Tab-separated table of C-alpha atoms in Angstrom:
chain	number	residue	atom	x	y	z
A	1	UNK	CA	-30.856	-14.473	30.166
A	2	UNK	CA	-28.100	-11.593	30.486
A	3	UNK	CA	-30.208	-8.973	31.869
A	4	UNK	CA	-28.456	-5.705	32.348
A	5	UNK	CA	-29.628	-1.920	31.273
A	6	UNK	CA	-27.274	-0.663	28.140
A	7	UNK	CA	-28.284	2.918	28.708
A	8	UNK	CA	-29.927	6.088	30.895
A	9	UNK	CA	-31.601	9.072	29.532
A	10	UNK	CA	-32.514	12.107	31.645
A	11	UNK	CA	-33.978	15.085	31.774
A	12	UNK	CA	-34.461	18.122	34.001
A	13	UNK	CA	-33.329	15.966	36.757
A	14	UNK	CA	-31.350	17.868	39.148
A	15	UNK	CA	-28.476	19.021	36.782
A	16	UNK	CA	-28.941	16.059	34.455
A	17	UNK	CA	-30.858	18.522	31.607
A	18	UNK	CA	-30.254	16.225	28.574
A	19	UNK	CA	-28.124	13.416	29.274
A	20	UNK	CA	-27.497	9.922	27.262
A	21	UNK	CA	-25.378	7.568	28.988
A	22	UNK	CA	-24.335	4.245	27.758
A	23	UNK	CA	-24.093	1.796	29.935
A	24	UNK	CA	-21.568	-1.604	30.029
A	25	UNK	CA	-20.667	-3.944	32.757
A	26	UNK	CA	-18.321	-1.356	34.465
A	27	UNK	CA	-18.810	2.380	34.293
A	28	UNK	CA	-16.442	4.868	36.016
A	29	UNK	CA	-17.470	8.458	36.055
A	30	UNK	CA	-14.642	11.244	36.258
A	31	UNK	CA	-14.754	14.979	36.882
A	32	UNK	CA	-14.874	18.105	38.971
A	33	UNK	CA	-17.214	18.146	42.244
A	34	UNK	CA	-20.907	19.373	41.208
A	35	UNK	CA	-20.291	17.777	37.868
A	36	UNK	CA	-23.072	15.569	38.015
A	37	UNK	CA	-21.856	12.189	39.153
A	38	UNK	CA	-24.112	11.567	41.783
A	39	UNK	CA	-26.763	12.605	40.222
A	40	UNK	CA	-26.912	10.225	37.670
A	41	UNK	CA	-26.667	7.569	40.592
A	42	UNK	CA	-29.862	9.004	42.231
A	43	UNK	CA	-31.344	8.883	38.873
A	44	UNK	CA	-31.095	5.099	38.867
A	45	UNK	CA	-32.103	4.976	42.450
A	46	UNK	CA	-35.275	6.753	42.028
A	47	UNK	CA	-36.504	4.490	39.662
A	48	UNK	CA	-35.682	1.515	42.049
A	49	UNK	CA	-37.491	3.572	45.168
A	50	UNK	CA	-40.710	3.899	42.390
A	51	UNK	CA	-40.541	-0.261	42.075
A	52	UNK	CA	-40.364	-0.450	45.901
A	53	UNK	CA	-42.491	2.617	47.086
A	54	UNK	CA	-44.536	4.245	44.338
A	55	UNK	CA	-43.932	7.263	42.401
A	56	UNK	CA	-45.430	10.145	44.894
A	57	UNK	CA	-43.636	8.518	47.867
A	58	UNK	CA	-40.608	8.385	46.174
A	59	UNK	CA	-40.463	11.845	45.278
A	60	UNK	CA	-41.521	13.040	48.523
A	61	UNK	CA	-38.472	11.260	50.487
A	62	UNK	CA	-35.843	13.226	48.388
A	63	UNK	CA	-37.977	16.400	48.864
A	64	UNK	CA	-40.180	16.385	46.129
A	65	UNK	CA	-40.455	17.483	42.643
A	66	UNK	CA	-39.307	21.138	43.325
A	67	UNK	CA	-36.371	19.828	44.954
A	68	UNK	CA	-35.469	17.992	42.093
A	69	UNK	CA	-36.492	19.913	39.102
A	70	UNK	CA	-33.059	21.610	37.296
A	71	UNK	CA	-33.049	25.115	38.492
A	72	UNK	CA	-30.980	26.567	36.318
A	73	UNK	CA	-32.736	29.015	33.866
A	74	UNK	CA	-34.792	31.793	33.156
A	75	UNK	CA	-38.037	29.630	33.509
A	76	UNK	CA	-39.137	27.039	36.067
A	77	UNK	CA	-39.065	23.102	35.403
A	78	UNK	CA	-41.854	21.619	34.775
A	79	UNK	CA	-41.608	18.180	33.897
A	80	UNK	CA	-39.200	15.499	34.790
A	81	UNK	CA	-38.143	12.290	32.516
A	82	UNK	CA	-36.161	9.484	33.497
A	83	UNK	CA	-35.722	6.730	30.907
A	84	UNK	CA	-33.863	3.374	30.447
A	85	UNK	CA	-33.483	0.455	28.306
A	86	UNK	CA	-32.122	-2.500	28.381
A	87	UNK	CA	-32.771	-6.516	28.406
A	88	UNK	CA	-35.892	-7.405	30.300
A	89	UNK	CA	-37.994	-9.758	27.957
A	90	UNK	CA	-37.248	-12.589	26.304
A	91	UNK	CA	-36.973	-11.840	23.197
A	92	UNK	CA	-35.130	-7.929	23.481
A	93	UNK	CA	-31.306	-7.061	22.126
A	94	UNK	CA	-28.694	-4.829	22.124
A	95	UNK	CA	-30.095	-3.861	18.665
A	96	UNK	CA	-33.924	-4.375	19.777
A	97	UNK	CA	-34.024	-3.485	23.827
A	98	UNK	CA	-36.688	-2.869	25.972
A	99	UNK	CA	-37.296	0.937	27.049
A	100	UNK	CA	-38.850	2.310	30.112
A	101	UNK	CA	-39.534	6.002	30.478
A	102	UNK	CA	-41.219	7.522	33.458
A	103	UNK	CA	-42.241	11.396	32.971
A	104	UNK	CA	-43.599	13.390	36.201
A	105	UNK	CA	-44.738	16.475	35.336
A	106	UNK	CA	-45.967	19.564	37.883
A	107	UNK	CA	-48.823	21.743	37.007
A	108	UNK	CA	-50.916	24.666	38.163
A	109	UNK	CA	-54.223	24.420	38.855
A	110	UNK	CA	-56.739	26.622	37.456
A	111	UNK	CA	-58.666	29.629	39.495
A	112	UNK	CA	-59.313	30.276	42.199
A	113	UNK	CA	-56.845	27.552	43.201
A	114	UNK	CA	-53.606	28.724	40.879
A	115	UNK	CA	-51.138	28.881	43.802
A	116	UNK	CA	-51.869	25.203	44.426
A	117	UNK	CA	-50.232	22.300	41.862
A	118	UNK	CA	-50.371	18.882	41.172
A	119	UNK	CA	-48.551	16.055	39.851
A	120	UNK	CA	-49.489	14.248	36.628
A	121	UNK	CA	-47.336	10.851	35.406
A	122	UNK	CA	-46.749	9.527	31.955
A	123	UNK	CA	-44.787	5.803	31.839
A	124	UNK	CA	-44.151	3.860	28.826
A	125	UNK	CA	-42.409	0.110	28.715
A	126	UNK	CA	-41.928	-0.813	25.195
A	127	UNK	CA	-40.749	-5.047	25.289
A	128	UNK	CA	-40.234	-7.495	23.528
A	129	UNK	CA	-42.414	-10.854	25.231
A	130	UNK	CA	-42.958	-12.592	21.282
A	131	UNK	CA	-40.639	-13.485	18.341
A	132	UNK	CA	-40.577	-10.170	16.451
A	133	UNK	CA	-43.410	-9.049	18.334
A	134	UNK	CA	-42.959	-5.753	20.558
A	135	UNK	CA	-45.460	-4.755	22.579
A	136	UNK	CA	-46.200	-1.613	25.123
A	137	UNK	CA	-47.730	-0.427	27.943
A	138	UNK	CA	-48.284	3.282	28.453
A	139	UNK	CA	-50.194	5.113	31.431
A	140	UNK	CA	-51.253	8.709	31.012
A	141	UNK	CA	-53.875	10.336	33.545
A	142	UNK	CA	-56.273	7.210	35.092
A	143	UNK	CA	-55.606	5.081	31.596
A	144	UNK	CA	-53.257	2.295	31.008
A	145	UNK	CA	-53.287	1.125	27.063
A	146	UNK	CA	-52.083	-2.329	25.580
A	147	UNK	CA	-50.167	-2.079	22.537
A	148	UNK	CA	-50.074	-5.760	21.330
A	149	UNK	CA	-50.678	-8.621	19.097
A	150	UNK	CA	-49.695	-11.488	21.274
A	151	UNK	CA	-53.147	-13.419	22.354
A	152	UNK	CA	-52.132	-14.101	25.527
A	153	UNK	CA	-51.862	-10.181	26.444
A	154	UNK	CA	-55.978	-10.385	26.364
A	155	UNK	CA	-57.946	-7.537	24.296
A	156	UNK	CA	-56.171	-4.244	23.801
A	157	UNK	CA	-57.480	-1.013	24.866
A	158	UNK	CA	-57.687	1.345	27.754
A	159	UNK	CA	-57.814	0.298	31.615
A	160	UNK	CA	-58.677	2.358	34.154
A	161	UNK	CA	-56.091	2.453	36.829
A	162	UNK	CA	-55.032	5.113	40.011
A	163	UNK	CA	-54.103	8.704	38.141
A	164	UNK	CA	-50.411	8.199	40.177
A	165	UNK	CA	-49.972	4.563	39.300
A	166	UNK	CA	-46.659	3.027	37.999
A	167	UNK	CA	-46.273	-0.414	36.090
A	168	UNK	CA	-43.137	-0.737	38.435
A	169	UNK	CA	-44.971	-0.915	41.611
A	170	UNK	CA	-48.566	-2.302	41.324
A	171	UNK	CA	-49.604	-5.130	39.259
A	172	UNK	CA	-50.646	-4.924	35.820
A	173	UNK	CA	-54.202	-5.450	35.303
A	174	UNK	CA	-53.625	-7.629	32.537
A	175	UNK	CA	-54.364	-11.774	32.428
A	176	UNK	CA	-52.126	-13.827	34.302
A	177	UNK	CA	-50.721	-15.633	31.805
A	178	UNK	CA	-50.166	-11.785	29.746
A	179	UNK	CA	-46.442	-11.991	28.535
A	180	UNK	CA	-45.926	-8.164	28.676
A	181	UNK	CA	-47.662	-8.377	32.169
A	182	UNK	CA	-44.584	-11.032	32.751
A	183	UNK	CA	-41.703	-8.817	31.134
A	184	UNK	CA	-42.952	-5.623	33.594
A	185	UNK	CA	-42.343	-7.493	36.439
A	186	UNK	CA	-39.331	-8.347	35.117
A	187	UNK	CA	-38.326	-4.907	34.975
A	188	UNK	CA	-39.251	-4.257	38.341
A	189	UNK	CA	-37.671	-7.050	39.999
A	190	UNK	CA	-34.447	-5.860	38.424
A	191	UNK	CA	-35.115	-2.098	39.266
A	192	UNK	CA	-35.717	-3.541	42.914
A	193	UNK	CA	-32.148	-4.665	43.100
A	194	UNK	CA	-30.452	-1.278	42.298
A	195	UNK	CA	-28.337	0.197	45.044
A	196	UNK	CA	-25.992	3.027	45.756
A	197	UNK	CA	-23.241	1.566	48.026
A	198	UNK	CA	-21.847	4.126	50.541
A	199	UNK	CA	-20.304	2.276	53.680
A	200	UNK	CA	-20.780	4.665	56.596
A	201	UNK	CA	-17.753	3.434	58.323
A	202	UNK	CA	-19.185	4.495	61.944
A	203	UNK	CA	-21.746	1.917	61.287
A	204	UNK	CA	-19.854	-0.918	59.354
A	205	UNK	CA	-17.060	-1.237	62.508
A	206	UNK	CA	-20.581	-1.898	64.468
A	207	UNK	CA	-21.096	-5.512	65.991
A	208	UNK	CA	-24.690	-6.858	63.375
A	209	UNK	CA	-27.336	-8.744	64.794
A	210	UNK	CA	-27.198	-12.255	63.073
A	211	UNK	CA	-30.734	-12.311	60.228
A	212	UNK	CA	-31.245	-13.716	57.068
A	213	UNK	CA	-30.658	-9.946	55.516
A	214	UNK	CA	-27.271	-10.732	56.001
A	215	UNK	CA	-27.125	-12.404	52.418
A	216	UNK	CA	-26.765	-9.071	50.959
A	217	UNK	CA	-25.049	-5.812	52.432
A	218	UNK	CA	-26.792	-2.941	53.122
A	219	UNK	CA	-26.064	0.605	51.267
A	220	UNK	CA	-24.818	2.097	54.637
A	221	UNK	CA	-22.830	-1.287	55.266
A	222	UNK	CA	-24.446	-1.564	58.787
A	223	UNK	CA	-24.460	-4.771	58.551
A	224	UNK	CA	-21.316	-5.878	57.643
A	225	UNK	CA	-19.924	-8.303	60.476
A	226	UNK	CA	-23.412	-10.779	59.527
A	227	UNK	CA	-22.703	-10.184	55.501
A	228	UNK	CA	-18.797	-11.895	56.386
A	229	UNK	CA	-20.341	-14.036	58.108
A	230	UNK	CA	-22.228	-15.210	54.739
A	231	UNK	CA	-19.588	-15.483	52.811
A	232	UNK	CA	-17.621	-17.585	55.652
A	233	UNK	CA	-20.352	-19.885	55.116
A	234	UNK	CA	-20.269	-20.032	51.515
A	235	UNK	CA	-19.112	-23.212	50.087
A	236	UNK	CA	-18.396	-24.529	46.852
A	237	UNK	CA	-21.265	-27.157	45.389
A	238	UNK	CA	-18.650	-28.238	42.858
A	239	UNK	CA	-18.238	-32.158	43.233
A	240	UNK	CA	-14.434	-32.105	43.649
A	241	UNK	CA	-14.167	-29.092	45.896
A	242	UNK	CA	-17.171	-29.933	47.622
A	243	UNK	CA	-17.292	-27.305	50.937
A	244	UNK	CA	-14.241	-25.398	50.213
A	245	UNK	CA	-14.768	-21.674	51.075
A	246	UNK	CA	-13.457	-20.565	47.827
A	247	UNK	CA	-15.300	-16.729	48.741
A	248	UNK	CA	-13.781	-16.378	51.845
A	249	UNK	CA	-10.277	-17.692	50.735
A	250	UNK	CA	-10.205	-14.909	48.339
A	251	UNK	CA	-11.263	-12.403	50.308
A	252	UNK	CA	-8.698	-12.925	52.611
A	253	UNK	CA	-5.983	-12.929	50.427
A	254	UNK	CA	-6.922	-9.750	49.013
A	255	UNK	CA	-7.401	-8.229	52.340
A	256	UNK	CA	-3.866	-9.436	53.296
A	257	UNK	CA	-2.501	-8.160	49.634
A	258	UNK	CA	-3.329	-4.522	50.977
A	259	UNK	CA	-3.681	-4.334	54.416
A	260	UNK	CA	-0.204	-7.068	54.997
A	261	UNK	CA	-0.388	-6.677	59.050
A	262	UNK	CA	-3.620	-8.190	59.162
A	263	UNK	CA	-2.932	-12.182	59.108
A	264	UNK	CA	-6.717	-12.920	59.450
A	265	UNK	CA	-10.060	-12.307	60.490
A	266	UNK	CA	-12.106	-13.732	63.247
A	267	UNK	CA	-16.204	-13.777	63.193
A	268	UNK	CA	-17.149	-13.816	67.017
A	269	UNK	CA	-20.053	-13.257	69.487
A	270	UNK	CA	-20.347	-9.473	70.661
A	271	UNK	CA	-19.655	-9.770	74.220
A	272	UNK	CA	-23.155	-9.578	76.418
A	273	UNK	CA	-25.092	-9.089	72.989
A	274	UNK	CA	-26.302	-12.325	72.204
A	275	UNK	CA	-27.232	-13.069	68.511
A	276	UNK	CA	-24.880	-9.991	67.904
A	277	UNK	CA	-21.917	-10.971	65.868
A	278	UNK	CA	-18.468	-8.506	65.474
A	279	UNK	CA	-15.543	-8.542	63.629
A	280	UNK	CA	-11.587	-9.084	65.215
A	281	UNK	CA	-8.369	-8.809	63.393
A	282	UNK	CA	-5.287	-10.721	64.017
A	283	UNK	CA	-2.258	-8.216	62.930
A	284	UNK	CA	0.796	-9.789	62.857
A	285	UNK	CA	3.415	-8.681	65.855
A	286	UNK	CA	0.649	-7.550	68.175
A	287	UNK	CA	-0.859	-9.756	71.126
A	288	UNK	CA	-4.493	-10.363	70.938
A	289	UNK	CA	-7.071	-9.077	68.247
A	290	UNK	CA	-7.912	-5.537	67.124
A	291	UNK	CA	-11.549	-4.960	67.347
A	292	UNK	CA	-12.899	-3.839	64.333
A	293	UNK	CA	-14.738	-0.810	66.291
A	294	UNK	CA	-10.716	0.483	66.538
A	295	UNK	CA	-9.693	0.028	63.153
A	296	UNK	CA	-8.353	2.754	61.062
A	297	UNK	CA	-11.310	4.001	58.313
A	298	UNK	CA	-9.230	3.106	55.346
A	299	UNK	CA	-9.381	-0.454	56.374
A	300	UNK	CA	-13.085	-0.548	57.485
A	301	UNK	CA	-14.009	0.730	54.090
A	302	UNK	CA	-11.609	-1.396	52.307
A	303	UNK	CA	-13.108	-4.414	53.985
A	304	UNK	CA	-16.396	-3.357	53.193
A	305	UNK	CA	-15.964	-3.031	49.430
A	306	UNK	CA	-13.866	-5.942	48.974
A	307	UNK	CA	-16.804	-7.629	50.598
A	308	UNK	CA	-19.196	-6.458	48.039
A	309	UNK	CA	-17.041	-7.598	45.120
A	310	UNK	CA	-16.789	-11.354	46.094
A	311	UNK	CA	-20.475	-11.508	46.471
A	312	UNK	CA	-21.105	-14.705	44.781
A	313	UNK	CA	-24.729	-13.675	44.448
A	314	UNK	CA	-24.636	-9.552	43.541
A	315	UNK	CA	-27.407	-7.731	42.622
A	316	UNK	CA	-28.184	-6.463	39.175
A	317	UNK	CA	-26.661	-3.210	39.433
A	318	UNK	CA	-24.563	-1.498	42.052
A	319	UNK	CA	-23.401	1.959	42.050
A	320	UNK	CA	-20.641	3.219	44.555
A	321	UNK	CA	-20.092	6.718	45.543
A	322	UNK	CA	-15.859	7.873	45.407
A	323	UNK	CA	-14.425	4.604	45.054
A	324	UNK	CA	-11.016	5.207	46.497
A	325	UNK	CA	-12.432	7.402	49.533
A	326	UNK	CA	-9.762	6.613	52.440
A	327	UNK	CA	-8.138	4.153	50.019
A	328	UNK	CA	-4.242	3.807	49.674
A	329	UNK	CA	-3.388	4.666	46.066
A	330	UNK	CA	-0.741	1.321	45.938
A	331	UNK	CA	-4.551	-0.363	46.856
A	332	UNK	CA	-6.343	0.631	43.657
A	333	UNK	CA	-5.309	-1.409	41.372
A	334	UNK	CA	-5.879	-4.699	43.474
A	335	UNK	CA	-9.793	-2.614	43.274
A	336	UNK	CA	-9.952	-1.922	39.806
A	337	UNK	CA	-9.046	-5.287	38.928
A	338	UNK	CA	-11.640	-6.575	41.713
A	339	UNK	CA	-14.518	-4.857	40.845
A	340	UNK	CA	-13.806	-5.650	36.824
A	341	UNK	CA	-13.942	-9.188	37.712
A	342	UNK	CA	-17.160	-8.905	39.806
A	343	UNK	CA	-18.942	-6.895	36.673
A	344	UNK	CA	-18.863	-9.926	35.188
A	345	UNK	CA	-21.412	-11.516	37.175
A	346	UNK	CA	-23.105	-7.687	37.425
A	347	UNK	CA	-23.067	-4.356	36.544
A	348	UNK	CA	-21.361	-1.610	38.248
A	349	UNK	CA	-21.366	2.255	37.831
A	350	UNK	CA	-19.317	4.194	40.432
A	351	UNK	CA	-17.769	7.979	40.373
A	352	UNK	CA	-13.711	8.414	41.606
A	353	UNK	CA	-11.123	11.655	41.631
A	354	UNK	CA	-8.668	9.277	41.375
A	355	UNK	CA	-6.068	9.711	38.608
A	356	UNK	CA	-4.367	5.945	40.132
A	357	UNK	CA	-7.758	3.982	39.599
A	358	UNK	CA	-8.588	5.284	36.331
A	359	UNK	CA	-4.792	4.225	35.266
A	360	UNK	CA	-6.276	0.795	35.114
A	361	UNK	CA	-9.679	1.525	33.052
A	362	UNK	CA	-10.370	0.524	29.309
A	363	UNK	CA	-11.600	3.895	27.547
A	364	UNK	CA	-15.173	2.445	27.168
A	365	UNK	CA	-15.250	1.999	30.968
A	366	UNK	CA	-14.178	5.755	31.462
A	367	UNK	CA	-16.794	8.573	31.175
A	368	UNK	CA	-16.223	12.318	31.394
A	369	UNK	CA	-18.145	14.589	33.745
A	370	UNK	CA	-18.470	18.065	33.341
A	371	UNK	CA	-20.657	21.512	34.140
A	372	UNK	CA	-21.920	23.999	31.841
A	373	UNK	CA	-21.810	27.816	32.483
A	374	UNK	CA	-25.727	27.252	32.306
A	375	UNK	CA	-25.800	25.091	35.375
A	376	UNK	CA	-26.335	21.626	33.565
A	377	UNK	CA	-24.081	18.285	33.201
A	378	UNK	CA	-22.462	17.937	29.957
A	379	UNK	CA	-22.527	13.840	30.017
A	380	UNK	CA	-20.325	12.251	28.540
A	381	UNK	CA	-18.192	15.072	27.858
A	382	UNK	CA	-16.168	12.780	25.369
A	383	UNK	CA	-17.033	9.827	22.754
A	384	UNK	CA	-14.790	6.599	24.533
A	385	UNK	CA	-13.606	7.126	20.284
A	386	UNK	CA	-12.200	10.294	20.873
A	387	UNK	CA	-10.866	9.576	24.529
A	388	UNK	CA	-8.770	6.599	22.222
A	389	UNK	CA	-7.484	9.737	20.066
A	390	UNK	CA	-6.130	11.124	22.777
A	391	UNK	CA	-4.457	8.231	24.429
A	392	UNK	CA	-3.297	7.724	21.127
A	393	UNK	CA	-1.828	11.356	20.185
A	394	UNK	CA	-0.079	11.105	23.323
A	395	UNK	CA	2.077	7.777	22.216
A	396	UNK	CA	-0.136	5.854	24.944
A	397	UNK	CA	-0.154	8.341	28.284
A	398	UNK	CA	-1.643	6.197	31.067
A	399	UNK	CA	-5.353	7.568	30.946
A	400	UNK	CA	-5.426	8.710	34.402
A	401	UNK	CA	-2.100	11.034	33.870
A	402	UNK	CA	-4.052	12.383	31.095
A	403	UNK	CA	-7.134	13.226	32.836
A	404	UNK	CA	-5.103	14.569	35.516
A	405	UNK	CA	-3.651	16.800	33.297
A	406	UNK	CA	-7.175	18.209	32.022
A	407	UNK	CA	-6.186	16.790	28.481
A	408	UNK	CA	-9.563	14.521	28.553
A	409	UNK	CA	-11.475	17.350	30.113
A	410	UNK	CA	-13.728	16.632	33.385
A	411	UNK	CA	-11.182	19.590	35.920
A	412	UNK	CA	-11.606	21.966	37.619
């Protein structure tokens, strides 16, 4: 099964008031600084953090739920929603998906303690386990109920479960062999996976300790010299190519399609650091290797994010922050047409200023980001229809001249 999530829905989420946000294989988010782009990236993250670390704990490590509440207004915040759907279960659609929805509201206690507050959650995970059978699970105070007709899901009704509980990151007390219990954990596993990729260049040039982590890259890209090494090791299964390193091959040749001094790349031991491994170049006219510690930042993050889109093994869905940060602009379209291939095998949602890279984007790929004079995101600014109307009133205007231009909206 295809699973991916087709769209987001937030509210009061930083400046993400009342946004709907469809989402394909690739999504490329445009606009001003402060628009909102990131913040529909933490969005998604938060609900992974919930799968991994529980609700409470993943509000307190981004500061907790005044921190994150929309503060624009007369009035104070006091509830937050973050919502998805997608296709989790067997049996879900584009026309019939699964939904989750995870609502955190704040609330004052009554006298004599009204300065103090507390945190209430609502969650609700509508799937569909059966042929035409939808079922849901919804938690509100210390009660999960069972929406279904499937026999297998046990006897509806009310459970008693922790008042901060999620379905994404404790069991469900249902029977083992409970299909919704199945298609939660479903969800979570694939809520797990999401990532916001944003090398930290200081730490990618870094020799890695050699682990088993090293199968997939870390956010930060700390670990990049043991994630090459993975996919120098990967070999094609494939009878007659049998233990060619198709992944690597590739990856060089893009690296030497933008960067052309470097004529390859050498995985070695850090000197005196056993189990350490680093990261050499071999540039063509120059004697010896350059370290990758004393490469220039452009090619460290290059390196880093052509890494991620030859994964042969990606996870669900990754979002990267500024896509051409320290990128050439003659580079973007080797990218664009990189990462398009690689949301084949997953999704990707990433944020650019770059008028080059969104040259090569499809109009359902491109979405609009802009501000409101009342503090909020206005998300998508534009229909990918009437983004088409444009293109197509200007007698086909590369897309990215036009947003440069602030015909498409998202400037300054």
């Amino acid at each position: 099964m295809n699973h991916r999530i087709l769209g987001l829905t937030v509210r009061n989420f930083r400046t993400l008031t009342d946004v709907k946000l469809r989402l394909g294989s690739l999504t490329v988010m445009v606009g001003p600084n402060a628009a909102g782009k990131s913040n529909v990236l933490h969005a998604l993250e938060l609900l992974g953090d919930v799968s991994r670390l529980g609700i409470e704990r993943a509000l307190d490590a981004r500061g907790g739920f005044d921190v994150l509440a929309f503060r624009g207004g007369q009035r104070s915040v006091s509830r937050i929603a973050i919502g998805i759907e997608g296709i989790w279960s067997e049996f879900a659609s584009e026309e019939s998906p699964d939904r989750y929805e995870l609502s955190v509201s704040q609330r004052r206690l009554p006298e004599p303690r009204e300065h103090d507050r507390v945190l209430f959650r609502q969650e609700q995970l509508t799937q569909h386990p059966g042929a035409g059978a939808a079922t849901s699970l919804a938690l509100a105070s210390d009660q999960l109920t069972l929406s279904s007709s499937l026999k297998d899901d046990g006897k509806p009704g009310p459970i008693d479960v922790e008042r901060m509980a999620s379905v994404l990151n404790q069991p469900v007390p249902l029977p083992r062999s409970s299909p919704s219990a199945h298609a939660a954990a479903v969800v979570t596993r694939h809520l797990e996976q999401v990532r916001v990729f944003d090398p930290d260049v200081r730490l990618a040039r870094r020799p890695s300790p050699i682990t088993g982590s090293g199968q997939r890259l870390h956010n930060d890209a700390s670990n990049l010299a043991d994630f090459l090494k993975s996919l120098w090791e990967h070999r094609s299964t494939r009878e007659e190519d049998k233990g060619r390193r198709f992944v690597w091959e590739a990856l060089l040749r893009d690296v030497r399609a933008v960067v052309p001094q470097i004529q390859d790349i050498h995985l070695v031991d850090a000197p005196g650091r056993p189990d350490y491994i680093s990261v050499e170049l071999e540039e063509t006219s120059l004697r010896g290797r350059t370290r990758l510690e004393d490469a220039s930042f452009g090619t460290v993050r290059l390196l880093s994010l052509l890494a991620i889109f030859h994964d042969p093994n990606p996870p669900l869905l990754t979002c990267i922050e500024e896509i051409d940060h320290g990128i050439h602009p003659h580079a973007l379209e080797l990218l664009a047409g990189r990462l398009r291939e690689a949301s084949r095998r997953a999704q990707f949602l990433v944020t650019t200023h770059s008028p080059a890279f969104v040259n090569e984007l499809e109009p359902e790929e491109f979405v609009v980001c802009e501000r409101g004079e009342d503090g909020a995101s206005v998300i998508p600014a534009l229909t990918a229809d009437e983004v088409r109307q444009v293109i197509e009133a200007s007698e086909g205007m590369p897309m990215g001249d036009l947003w440069f231009a602030n015909t498409l909206g998202g400037g300054l």
